[in-house]
PDB file of C-alpha atoms in Angstrom:
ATOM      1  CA  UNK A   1     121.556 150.032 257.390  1.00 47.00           C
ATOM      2  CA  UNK A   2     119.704 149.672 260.877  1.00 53.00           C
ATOM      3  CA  UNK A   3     116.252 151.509 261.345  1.00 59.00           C
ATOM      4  CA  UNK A   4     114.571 151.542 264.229  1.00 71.00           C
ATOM      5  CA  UNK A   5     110.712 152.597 263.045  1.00 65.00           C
ATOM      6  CA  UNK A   6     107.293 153.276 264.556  1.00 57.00           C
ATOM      7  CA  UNK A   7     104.143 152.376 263.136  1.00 57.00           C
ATOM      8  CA  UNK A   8     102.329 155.638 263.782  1.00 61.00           C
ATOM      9  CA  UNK A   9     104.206 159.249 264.665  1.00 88.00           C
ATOM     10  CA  UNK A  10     101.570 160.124 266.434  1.00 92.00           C
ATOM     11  CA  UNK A  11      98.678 158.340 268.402  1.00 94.00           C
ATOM     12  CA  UNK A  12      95.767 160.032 270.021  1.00 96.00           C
ATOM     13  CA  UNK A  13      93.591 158.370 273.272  1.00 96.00           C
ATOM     14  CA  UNK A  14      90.336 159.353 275.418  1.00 97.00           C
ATOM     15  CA  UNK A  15      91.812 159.679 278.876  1.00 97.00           C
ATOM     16  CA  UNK A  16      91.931 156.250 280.962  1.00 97.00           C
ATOM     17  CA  UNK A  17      91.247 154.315 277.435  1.00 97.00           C
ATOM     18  CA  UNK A  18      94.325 151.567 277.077  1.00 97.00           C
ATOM     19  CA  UNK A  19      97.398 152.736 274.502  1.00 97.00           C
ATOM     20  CA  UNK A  20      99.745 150.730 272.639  1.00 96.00           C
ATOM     21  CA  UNK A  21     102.657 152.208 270.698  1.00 95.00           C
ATOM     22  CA  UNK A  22     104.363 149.770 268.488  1.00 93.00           C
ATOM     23  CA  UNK A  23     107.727 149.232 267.629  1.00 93.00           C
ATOM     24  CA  UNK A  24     109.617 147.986 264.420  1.00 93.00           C
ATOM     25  CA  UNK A  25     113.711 146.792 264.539  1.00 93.00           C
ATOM     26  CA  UNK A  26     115.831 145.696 261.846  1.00 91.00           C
ATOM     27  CA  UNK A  27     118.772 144.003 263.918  1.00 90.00           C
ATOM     28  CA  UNK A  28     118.048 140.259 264.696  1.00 90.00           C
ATOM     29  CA  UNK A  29     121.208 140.221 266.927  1.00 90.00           C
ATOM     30  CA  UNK A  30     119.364 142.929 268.877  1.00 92.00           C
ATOM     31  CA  UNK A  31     118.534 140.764 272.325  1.00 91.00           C
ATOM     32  CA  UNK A  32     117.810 144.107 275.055  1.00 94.00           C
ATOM     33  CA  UNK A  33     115.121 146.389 274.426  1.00 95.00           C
ATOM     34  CA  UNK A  34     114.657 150.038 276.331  1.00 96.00           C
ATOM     35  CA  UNK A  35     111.296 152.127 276.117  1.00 96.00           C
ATOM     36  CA  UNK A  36     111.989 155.557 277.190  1.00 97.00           C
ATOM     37  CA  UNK A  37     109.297 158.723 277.373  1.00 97.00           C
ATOM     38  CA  UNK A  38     110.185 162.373 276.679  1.00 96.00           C
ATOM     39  CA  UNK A  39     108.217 165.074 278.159  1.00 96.00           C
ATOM     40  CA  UNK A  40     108.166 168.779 276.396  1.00 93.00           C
ATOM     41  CA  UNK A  41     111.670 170.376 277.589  1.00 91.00           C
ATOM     42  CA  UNK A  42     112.835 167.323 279.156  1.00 95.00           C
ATOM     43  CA  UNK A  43     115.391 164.089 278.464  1.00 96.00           C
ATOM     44  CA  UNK A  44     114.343 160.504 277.964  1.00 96.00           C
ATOM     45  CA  UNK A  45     113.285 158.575 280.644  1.00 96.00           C
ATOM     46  CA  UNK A  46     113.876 155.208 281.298  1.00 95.00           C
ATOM     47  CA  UNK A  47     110.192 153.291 281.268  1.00 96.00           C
ATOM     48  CA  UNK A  48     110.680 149.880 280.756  1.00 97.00           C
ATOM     49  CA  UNK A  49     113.375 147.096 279.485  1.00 96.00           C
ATOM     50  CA  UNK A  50     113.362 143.573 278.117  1.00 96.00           C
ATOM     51  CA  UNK A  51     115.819 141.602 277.184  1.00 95.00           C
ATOM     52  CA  UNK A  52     114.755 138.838 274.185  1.00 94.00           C
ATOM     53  CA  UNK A  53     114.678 135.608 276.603  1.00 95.00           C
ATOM     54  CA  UNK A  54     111.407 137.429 277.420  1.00 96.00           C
ATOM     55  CA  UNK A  55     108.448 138.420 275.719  1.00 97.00           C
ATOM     56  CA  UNK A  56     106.325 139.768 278.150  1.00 98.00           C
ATOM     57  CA  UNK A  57     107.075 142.215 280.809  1.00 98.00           C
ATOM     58  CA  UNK A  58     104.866 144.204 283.363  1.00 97.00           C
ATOM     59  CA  UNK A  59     105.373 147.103 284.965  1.00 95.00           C
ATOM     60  CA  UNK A  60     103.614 149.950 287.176  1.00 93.00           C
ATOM     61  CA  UNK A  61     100.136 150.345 284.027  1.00 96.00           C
ATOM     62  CA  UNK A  62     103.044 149.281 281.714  1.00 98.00           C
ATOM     63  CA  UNK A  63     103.730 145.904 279.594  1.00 98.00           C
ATOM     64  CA  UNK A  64     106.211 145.443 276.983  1.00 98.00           C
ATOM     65  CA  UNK A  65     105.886 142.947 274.633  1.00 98.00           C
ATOM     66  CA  UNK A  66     108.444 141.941 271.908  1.00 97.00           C
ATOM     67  CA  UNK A  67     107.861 139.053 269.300  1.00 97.00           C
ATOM     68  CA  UNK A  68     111.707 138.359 267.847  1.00 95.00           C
ATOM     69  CA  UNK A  69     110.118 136.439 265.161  1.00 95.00           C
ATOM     70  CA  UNK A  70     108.639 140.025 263.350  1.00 95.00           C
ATOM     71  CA  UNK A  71     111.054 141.712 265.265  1.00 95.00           C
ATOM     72  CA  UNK A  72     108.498 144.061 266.915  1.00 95.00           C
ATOM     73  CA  UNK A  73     107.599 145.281 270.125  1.00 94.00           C
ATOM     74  CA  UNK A  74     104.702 147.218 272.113  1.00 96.00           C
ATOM     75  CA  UNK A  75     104.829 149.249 274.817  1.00 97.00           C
ATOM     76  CA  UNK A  76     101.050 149.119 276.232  1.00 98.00           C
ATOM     77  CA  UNK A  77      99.838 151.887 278.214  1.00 98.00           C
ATOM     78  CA  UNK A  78      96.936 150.905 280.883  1.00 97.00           C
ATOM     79  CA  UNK A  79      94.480 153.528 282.181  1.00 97.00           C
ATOM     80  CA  UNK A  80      96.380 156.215 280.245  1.00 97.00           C
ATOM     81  CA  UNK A  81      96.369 159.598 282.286  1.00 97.00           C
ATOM     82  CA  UNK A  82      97.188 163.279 280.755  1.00 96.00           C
ATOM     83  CA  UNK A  83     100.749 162.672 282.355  1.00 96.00           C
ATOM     84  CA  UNK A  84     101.058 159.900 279.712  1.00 97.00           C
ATOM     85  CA  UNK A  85     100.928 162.479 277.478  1.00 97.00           C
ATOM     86  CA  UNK A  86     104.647 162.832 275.734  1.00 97.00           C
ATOM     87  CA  UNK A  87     107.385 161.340 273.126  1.00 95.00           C
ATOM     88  CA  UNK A  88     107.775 157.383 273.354  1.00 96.00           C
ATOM     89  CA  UNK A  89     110.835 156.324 271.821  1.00 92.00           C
ATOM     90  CA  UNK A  90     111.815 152.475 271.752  1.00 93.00           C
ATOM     91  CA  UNK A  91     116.183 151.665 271.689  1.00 94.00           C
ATOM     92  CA  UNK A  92     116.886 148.073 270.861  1.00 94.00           C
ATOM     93  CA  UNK A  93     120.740 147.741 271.728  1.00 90.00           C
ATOM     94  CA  UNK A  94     123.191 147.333 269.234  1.00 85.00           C
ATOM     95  CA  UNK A  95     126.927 145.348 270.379  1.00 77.00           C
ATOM     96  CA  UNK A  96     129.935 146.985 267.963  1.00 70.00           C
ATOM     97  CA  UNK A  97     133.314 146.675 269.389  1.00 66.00           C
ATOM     98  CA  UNK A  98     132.659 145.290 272.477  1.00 66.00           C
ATOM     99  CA  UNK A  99     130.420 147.891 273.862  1.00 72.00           C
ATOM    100  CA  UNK A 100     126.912 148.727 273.403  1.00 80.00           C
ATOM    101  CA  UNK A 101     124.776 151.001 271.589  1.00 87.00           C
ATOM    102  CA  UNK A 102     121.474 151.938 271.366  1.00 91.00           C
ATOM    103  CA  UNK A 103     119.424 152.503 268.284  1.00 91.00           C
ATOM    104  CA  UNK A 104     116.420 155.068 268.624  1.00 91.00           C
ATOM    105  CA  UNK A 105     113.854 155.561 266.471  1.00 86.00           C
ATOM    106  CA  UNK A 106     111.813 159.138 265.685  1.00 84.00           C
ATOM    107  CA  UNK A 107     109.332 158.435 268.276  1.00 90.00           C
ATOM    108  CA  UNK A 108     105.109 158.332 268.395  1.00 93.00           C
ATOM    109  CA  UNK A 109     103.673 161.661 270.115  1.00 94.00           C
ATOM    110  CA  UNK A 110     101.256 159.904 272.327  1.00 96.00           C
ATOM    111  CA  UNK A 111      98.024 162.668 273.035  1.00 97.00           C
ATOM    112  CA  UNK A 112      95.840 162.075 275.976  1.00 97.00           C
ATOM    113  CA  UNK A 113      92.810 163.971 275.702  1.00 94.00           C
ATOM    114  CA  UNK A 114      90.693 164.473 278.534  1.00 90.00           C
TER     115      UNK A 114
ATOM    116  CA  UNK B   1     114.515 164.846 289.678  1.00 50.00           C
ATOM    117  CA  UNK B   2     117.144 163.486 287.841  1.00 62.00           C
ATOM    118  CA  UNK B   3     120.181 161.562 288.188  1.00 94.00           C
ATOM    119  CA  UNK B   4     122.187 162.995 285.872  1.00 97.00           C
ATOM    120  CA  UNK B   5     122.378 167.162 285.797  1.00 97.00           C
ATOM    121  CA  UNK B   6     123.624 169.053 282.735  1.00 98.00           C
ATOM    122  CA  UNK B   7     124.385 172.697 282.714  1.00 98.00           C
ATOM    123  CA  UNK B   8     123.261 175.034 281.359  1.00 98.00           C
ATOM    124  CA  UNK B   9     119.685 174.555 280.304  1.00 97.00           C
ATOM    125  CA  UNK B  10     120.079 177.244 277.379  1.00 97.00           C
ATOM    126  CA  UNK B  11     122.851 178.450 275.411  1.00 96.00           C
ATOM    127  CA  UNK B  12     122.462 180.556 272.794  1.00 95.00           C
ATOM    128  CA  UNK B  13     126.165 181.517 271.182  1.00 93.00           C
ATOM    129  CA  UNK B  14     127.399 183.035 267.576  1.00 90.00           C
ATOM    130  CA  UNK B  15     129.455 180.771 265.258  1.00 89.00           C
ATOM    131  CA  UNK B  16     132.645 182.655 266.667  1.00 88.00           C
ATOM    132  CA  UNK B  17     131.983 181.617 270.514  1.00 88.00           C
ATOM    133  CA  UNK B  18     133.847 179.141 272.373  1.00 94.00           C
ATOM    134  CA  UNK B  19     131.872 177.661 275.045  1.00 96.00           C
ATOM    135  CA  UNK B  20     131.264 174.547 277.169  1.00 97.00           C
ATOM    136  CA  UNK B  21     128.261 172.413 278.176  1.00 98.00           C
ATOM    137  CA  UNK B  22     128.860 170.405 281.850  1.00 98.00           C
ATOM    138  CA  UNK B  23     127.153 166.882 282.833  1.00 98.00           C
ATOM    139  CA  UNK B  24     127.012 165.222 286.351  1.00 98.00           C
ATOM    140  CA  UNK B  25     125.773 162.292 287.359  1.00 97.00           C
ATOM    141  CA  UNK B  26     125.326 161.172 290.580  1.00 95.00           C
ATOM    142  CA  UNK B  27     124.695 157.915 289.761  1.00 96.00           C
ATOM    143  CA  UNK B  28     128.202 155.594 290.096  1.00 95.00           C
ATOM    144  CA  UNK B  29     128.408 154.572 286.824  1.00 96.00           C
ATOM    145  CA  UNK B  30     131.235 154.329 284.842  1.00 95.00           C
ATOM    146  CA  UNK B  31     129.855 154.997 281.110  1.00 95.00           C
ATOM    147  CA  UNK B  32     128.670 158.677 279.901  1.00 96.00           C
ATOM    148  CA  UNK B  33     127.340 159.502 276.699  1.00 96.00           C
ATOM    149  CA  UNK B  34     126.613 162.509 274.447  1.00 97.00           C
ATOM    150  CA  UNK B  35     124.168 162.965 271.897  1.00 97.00           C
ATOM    151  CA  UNK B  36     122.043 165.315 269.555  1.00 97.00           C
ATOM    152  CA  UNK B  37     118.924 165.635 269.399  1.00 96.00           C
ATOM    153  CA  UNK B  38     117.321 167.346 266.325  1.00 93.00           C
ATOM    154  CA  UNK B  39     113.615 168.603 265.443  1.00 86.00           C
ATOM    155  CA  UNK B  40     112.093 165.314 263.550  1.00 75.00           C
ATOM    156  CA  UNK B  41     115.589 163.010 263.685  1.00 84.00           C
ATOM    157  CA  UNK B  42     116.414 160.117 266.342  1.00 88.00           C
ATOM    158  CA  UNK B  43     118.721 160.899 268.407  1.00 93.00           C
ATOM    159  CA  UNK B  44     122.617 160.746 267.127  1.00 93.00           C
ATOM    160  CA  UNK B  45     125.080 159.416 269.648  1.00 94.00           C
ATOM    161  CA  UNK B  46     128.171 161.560 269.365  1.00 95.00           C
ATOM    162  CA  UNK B  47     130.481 160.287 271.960  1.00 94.00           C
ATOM    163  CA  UNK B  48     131.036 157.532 274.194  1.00 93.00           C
ATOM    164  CA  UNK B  49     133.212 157.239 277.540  1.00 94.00           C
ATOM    165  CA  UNK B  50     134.331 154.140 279.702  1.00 91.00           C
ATOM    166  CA  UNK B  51     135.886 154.807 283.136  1.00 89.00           C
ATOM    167  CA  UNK B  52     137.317 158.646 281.663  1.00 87.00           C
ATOM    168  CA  UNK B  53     138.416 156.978 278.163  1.00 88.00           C
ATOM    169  CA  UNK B  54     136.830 157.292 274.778  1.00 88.00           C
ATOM    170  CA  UNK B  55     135.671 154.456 273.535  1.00 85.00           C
ATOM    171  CA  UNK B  56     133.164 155.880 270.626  1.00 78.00           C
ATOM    172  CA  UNK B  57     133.976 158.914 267.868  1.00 75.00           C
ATOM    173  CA  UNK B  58     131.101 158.944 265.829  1.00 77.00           C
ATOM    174  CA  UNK B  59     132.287 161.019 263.091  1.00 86.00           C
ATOM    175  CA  UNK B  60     131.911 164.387 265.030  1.00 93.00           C
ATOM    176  CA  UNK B  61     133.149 167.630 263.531  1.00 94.00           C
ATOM    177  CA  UNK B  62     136.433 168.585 265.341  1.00 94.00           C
ATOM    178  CA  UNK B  63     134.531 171.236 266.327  1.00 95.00           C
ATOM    179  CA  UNK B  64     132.830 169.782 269.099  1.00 96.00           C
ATOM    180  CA  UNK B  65     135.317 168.252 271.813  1.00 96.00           C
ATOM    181  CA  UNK B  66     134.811 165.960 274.976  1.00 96.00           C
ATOM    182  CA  UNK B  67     136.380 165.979 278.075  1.00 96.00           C
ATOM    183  CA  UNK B  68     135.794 163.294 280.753  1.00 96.00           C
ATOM    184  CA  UNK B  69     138.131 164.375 283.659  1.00 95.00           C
ATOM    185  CA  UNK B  70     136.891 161.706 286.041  1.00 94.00           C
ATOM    186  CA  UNK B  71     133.550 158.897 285.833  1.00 92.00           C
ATOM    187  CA  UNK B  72     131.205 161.863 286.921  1.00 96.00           C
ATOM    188  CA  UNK B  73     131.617 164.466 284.771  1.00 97.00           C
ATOM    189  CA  UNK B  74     131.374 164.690 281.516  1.00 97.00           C
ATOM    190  CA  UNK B  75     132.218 168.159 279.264  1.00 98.00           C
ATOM    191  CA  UNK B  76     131.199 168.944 275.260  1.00 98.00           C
ATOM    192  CA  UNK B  77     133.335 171.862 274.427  1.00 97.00           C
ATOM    193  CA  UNK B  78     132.122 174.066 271.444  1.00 96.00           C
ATOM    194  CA  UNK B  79     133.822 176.017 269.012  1.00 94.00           C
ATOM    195  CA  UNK B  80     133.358 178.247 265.926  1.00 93.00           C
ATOM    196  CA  UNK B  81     129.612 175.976 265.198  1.00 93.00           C
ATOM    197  CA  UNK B  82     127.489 176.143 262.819  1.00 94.00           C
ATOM    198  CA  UNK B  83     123.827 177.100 262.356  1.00 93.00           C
ATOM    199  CA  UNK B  84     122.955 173.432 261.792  1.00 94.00           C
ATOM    200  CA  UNK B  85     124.816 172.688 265.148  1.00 96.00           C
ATOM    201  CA  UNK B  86     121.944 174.290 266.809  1.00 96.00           C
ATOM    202  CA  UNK B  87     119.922 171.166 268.718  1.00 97.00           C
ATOM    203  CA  UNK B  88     119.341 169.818 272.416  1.00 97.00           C
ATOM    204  CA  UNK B  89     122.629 168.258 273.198  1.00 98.00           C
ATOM    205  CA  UNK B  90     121.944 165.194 275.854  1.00 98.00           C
ATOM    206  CA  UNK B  91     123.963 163.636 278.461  1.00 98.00           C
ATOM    207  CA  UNK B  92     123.150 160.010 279.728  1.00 97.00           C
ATOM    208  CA  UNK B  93     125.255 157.545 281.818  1.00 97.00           C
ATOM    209  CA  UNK B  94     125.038 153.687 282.275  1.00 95.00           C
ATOM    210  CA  UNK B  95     126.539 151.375 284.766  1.00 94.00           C
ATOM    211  CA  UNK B  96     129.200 150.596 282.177  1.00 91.00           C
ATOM    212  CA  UNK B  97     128.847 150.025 278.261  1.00 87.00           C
ATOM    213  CA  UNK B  98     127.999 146.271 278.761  1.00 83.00           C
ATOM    214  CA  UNK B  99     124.672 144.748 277.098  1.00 76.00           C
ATOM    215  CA  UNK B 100     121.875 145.178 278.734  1.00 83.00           C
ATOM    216  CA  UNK B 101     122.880 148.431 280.567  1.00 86.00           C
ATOM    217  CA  UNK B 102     119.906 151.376 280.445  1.00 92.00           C
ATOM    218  CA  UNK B 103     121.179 154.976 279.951  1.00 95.00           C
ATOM    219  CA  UNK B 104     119.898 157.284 282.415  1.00 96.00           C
ATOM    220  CA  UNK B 105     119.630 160.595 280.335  1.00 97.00           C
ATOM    221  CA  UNK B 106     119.753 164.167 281.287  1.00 97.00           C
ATOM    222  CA  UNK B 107     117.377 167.140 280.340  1.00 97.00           C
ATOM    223  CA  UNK B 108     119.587 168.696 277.754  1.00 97.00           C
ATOM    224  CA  UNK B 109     120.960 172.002 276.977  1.00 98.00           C
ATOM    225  CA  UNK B 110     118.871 173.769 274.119  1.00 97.00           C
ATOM    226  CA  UNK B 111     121.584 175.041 272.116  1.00 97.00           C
ATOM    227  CA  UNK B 112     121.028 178.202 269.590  1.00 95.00           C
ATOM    228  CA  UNK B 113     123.709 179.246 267.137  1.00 94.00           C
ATOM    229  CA  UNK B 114     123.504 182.698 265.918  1.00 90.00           C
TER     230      UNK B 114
END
């Protein structure tokens, strides 16, 4: 079956070091990629995307990168703040049927210590 | 602030109960989704909606029941659940169910079955 998987569950950084979560997927047909980040007692939200005629993308401290070959991706965290601090999930899409799905994996609890 | 609004933020309900969680999103898209979202499991999509018409049944327990009266609103109607029900039942939306769409989520309802 399809597994989305993290390297670590859990990843713990000195406040305004540099993070990077990683990010294992099993589809090769996959070709979008969503990061998302869940706060304690909130929903997922939306970080960053890529679709796989990329693989590089910046954003505000933020850079994806996904390498189709492993099928793997990073979401790299720059200057990471205590507000980093939360659930990072990746969701590489999934086409059944004509519409879309995304997969999500169990997460990495990122921990900024200050 | 968020772009898509669920109601309400807790439930807590015996297995006997009827009851009904709401989502709204404010967004103009044409695609809403629920899922669950258990302690230490990725999140399970549960249903899937297209311009008010189900397109996705994920093998959901009759017990649970969708409504999508119009592109904005979104209901997961609950009756006679189980303890294993209990979980933080998200609502997202996306423009439409195309690749390369994100989902916008929600921040849940914390659901508690007695």
């Amino acid at each position: 079956g399809e597994s989305v998987g993290l390297h670590l569950p859990t990843l713990s950084v000195q406040e305004g070091d540099n993070s990077i979560i990683n990010c294992a997927y099993s589809n090769s047909a996959s070709d979008y990629f969503i990061w998302y980040k869940q706060e304690s007692g909130k929903g997922p939200q939306f970080i960053i995307d890529i679709r796989s005629n990329m693989d590089k993308r910046q954003g505000q401290r933020v850079t994806v990168l996904l390498n189709k070959t492993v099928k793997h991706l990073s979401l790299q965290i720059a200057a990471t703040q205590p507000g980093d601090s939360a659930v990072y999930f990746c969701a590489p899409n999934r086409s059944q049927g004509g519409s879309e799905k995304l997969v999500f994996g169990k997460g990495t609890k990122l921990t900024v210590n200050p | 602030e968020t772009g898509v609004t669920q109601t309400p933020r807790h439930l807590v309900m015996g297995m006997t109960n009827k009851k009904s969680l709401k989502c709204e999103q404010h967004l103009g898209h044409n695609a809403m989704y629920w899922y669950k979202q258990s302690a230490k499991k990725p999140l399970e999509l549960m249903f899937v909606y297209s311009l008010e018409e189900r397109v996705e049944n994920n093998s959901v327990p009759s017990r649970f029941s969708p409504e999508c009266p119009n592109s904005s609103h979104l209901f997961l109607h609950l009756h006679t659940l189980q303890p294993e029900d209990s979980a933080l039942y998200l609502c997202a939306s996306s423009q439409d169910t195309h690749t390369g769409q994100p989902q916008h989520f929600g921040d849940g309802t914390r659901l508690s079955i007695l």
